[in-house]
Coordinates of C-alpha atoms in Angstrom, one line a residue:
S56 CA -18.0 78.3 97.6
L57 CA -17.6 81.9 98.7
I58 CA -14.5 84.1 96.9
Y59 CA -13.2 86.8 97.6
A60 CA -11.8 88.7 94.7
P61 CA -9.9 92.5 94.7
Y62 CA -11.4 95.7 93.7
Y63 CA -11.0 99.4 94.5
M64 CA -13.0 102.4 94.3
A65 CA -11.7 105.2 91.6
N66 CA -15.0 107.1 90.4
G67 CA -16.9 104.1 91.1
L68 CA -16.0 100.4 91.7
V69 CA -13.3 99.0 89.7
D70 CA -12.4 95.1 88.9
A71 CA -8.6 95.3 90.1
I72 CA -7.8 92.2 88.0
L73 CA -9.5 93.3 84.5
N74 CA -9.2 97.0 85.6
Q75 CA -12.4 97.7 84.3
P76 CA -15.2 99.6 85.9
V77 CA -18.0 98.0 87.4
P78 CA -21.3 98.9 86.3
T79 CA -23.2 99.4 89.5
G80 CA -25.2 102.5 88.9
G81 CA -23.3 104.5 91.0
A82 CA -20.6 104.6 93.6
A83 CA -23.0 105.5 96.8
P84 CA -24.2 102.0 97.4
I85 CA -20.9 100.4 97.7
E86 CA -19.2 103.3 99.8
A87 CA -22.2 102.4 102.2
L88 CA -21.0 98.7 102.1
L89 CA -17.5 99.5 102.4
E90 CA -18.2 101.2 105.7
K91 CA -19.4 98.5 107.2
R92 CA -16.8 96.0 106.1
T93 CA -15.2 93.4 108.2
T94 CA -12.1 91.3 108.5
P95 CA -12.7 88.0 107.8
A96 CA -12.5 85.7 111.0
W97 CA -10.1 83.4 109.2
P98 CA -7.2 85.4 108.3
I99 CA -4.3 82.9 106.2
T100 CA -1.3 82.5 108.7
F101 CA 2.0 81.0 107.4
V102 CA 4.4 79.0 110.2
P103 CA 8.0 78.4 108.8
S104 CA 9.1 75.4 108.2
L105 CA 12.3 75.4 109.9
C106 CA 13.1 73.4 113.1
P107 CA 12.3 75.1 116.4
Q108 CA 14.8 73.1 117.8
C109 CA 17.9 73.2 115.7
G110 CA 16.9 75.5 112.7
W111 CA 17.0 73.0 110.2
D112 CA 14.8 73.0 107.0
M113 CA 12.0 70.3 107.5
Q114 CA 10.3 68.0 105.4
G115 CA 7.0 66.7 105.0
Q116 CA 4.7 65.6 102.2
S117 CA 1.8 67.5 100.5
D118 CA -1.0 66.2 102.4
A119 CA 0.9 65.3 105.6
L120 CA 0.1 67.1 109.2
T121 CA 3.5 67.2 110.4
L122 CA 7.2 67.9 109.5
S123 CA 10.2 66.3 110.1
C124 CA 13.4 67.0 110.6
E125 CA 16.4 64.8 109.5
N126 CA 19.0 66.9 111.7
C127 CA 18.0 66.4 114.9
D128 CA 14.9 63.4 114.8
T129 CA 12.4 65.2 115.9
L130 CA 8.3 65.5 114.6
W131 CA 6.2 68.7 114.7
R132 CA 3.0 69.6 113.9
A133 CA 1.1 73.2 113.4
K134 CA -0.7 73.9 116.9
G135 CA -1.9 77.2 117.9
G136 CA -0.3 79.4 115.2
H137 CA 3.2 77.7 115.9
L138 CA 5.3 74.3 115.4
A139 CA 4.9 72.0 118.6
Q140 CA 7.0 69.2 119.0
L141 CA 4.8 65.6 118.7
P142 CA 5.9 62.5 120.8
C143 CA 6.9 59.4 118.3
A144 CA 8.8 56.4 118.6
H145 CA 9.5 53.9 115.9
A146 CA 9.5 49.9 116.2
A147 CA 12.9 48.4 114.7
D148 CA 12.7 45.2 112.7
E149 CA 15.7 43.2 111.4
K150 CA 14.4 42.6 107.7
E151 CA 14.2 44.9 105.1
I152 CA 11.4 47.3 105.5
G153 CA 9.4 48.7 102.6
M154 CA 7.4 51.2 104.5
Y155 CA 6.8 52.6 108.4
M156 CA 3.3 53.2 109.0
P157 CA 2.2 55.7 111.8
F158 CA -0.2 54.4 114.0
W159 CA -2.0 56.5 116.8
R160 CA -1.2 55.0 120.5
I161 CA -3.9 55.9 123.0
R162 CA -4.6 55.2 126.5
A163 CA -7.4 55.8 127.9
D164 CA -9.7 55.3 131.0
V165 CA -12.7 53.4 130.1
D166 CA -16.0 53.0 132.2
G167 CA -18.5 50.5 131.5
I168 CA -16.2 48.0 130.7
A169 CA -13.2 46.5 132.1
L170 CA -10.3 47.3 129.6
K171 CA -7.3 48.4 131.9
S172 CA -4.7 45.9 131.1
H173 CA -4.0 43.5 128.2
A174 CA -5.6 40.5 130.1
D175 CA -9.0 42.8 130.0
L176 CA -8.7 42.6 126.4
I177 CA -8.5 39.0 126.1
R178 CA -11.2 38.6 128.1
T179 CA -13.4 41.5 126.9
A180 CA -12.9 40.3 123.3
N181 CA -13.0 36.7 124.1
L182 CA -9.7 36.2 122.0
P183 CA -8.1 32.6 122.2
R184 CA -5.5 33.0 124.2
V185 CA -4.5 32.1 128.0
V186 CA -4.4 35.0 130.2
Q187 CA -0.5 34.4 131.0
P188 CA 1.0 36.0 134.5
G189 CA 1.9 39.4 133.9
L190 CA -0.4 40.2 131.3
E191 CA -2.9 42.1 134.3
Q192 CA 0.3 44.7 134.7
Q193 CA 0.4 45.3 130.6
T194 CA -1.3 48.2 130.0
F195 CA -4.2 48.5 127.4
Y196 CA -3.7 50.6 124.1
F197 CA -6.2 51.6 121.4
W198 CA -4.3 51.6 118.4
C199 CA -5.6 53.5 115.6
P200 CA -4.0 54.4 112.1
A201 CA -2.5 57.9 111.7
F202 CA -3.3 57.7 108.0
K203 CA -6.5 57.8 105.8
L204 CA -8.3 54.9 104.8
N205 CA -11.9 54.6 103.9
P206 CA -14.0 54.2 106.8
Q207 CA -14.8 50.5 106.8
R208 CA -10.9 49.4 106.4
F209 CA -9.8 52.3 109.1
L210 CA -11.7 50.5 111.5
T211 CA -10.8 46.9 110.6
C212 CA -7.4 48.1 110.5
A213 CA -7.6 49.5 114.2
S214 CA -9.7 46.7 115.5
H215 CA -7.0 44.3 114.4
V216 CA -4.0 46.1 115.6
T217 CA -5.5 47.0 119.1
G218 CA -6.5 43.4 119.4
S219 CA -2.6 42.3 118.7
Q220 CA -1.7 44.8 121.2
P221 CA 2.2 45.3 119.8
R222 CA 4.9 45.0 122.2
D223 CA 8.0 45.3 120.5
P224 CA 10.7 48.0 121.6
L225 CA 10.5 51.3 120.9
T226 CA 13.0 53.8 119.8
P227 CA 12.2 57.0 120.9
G228 CA 12.0 59.7 117.6
P229 CA 11.0 59.2 113.8
P230 CA 12.9 56.1 112.0
R231 CA 15.2 57.0 109.1
G232 CA 13.4 55.1 106.6
R233 CA 10.3 55.8 104.1
R234 CA 7.4 56.7 106.0
Q235 CA 3.5 57.1 105.5
A236 CA 2.4 60.7 105.4
V237 CA 0.5 61.5 108.9
N238 CA -2.9 62.4 107.4
M239 CA -5.2 61.2 109.9
P240 CA -5.6 64.1 113.0
L241 CA -5.5 62.4 116.5
S242 CA -8.9 64.2 117.3
E243 CA -10.7 62.1 114.6
A244 CA -9.0 58.8 115.8
V245 CA -10.2 59.8 119.6
E246 CA -13.8 59.9 117.8
S247 CA -13.3 56.1 116.5
L248 CA -12.3 54.8 119.7
K249 CA -16.0 53.3 121.0
L250 CA -16.5 52.0 117.6
I251 CA -13.4 49.8 117.5
I252 CA -14.9 48.6 121.0
A253 CA -18.0 47.7 118.9
L254 CA -15.6 45.8 116.9
F255 CA -14.1 43.1 119.2
A256 CA -16.4 43.2 122.4
K257 CA -18.3 40.0 123.1
P258 CA -21.3 39.0 123.2
R259 CA -21.9 40.6 120.0
E260 CA -25.7 40.2 120.7
R261 CA -25.1 42.4 123.8
I262 CA -23.1 45.1 121.8
D263 CA -25.3 47.7 122.0
E264 CA -26.4 47.5 126.0
I265 CA -22.7 47.2 126.3
L266 CA -21.9 50.7 124.4
E267 CA -24.5 52.3 126.1
T268 CA -22.5 52.0 129.5
V269 CA -19.3 53.1 128.2
T270 CA -17.5 56.5 128.5
I271 CA -13.9 57.0 127.1
R272 CA -11.5 59.7 128.3
P273 CA -8.0 59.8 126.4
R274 CA -5.4 60.4 128.8
K275 CA -2.1 60.0 127.0
F276 CA -0.6 59.3 123.2
L277 CA 2.1 58.3 121.2
L278 CA 2.8 58.3 117.4
V279 CA 4.2 55.0 116.8
Y280 CA 5.8 54.0 113.5
L281 CA 5.8 50.4 113.0
P282 CA 7.5 48.4 110.1
F283 CA 5.9 46.9 107.0
Q284 CA 7.4 44.9 104.1
E285 CA 6.9 45.7 100.8
G286 CA 4.8 43.3 98.4
H287 CA 3.9 43.8 95.0
H288 CA 0.2 45.0 96.1
E289 CA 0.4 45.5 99.8
F290 CA 2.6 46.6 102.9
I291 CA 2.9 43.5 105.0
H292 CA 3.4 43.2 108.9
R293 CA 3.9 39.2 109.1
K294 CA 4.0 39.3 112.9
M295 CA 0.3 40.9 112.8
N296 CA -0.8 39.0 109.9
L297 CA -1.9 42.5 108.5
A298 CA -1.8 43.9 105.0
I299 CA -2.4 47.3 103.9
Y300 CA -3.2 47.4 100.1
K301 CA -1.5 50.2 98.2
N302 CA -4.2 51.4 96.0
L303 CA -6.5 51.5 99.4
L304 CA -3.7 54.4 100.3
V305 CA -4.0 56.1 96.8
H306 CA -8.0 56.2 96.7
A307 CA -7.6 57.4 100.8
K308 CA -5.9 60.8 99.7
N309 CA -9.2 62.0 98.1
L310 CA -11.0 61.5 101.5

């Protein structure tokens, strides 16, 4: 670790915390260093946590990458030294909701393998489904958790939701209920897209050959909150038959 501590010159070098001279053998060597001092390239800056749209106090968990305004129902993230609005939406559910879990929904151009529509996914993953009329027109999306999980669980969850291709109607803006913190950066989610393809592409014995020809160019993203019911040890999305265990979320805070 590199630690900057405060000192000042007064007939020699003085520790500004203890207010005691530092035995250096003279001030000349220190003065020579001070003449060459430079400003660190990573100064600490602060961004006010006031909503740029309405001026309301925003809220967010200590490990969250986003801040939410409960007054105008918007979500914001720090970008380039200021707050930028984050496009987001949520799916409603008529049942009791224990937690809204955030996911990055990413649309991308994929070369080397056909993945433009829901029908392409069914064929590429050899899913036990019939390609119904209309699936050719449904856009294919990658779905990545926007919350931290250990690597294996993260990829398994991303592959499962991507294979399910949620199509529930979306309401713009963040939900009003309890929400899991967004602590997985979009940039890191994008890095996992090729690994997600590796989990569901068939035939398995040709995965290495398939991935060598695949290139992915992300085009558009949306942060989507999906509703999960709360069990004793997990949060459950029954339509997708997906469970996210609470202890995984607790341990992931240290990742």
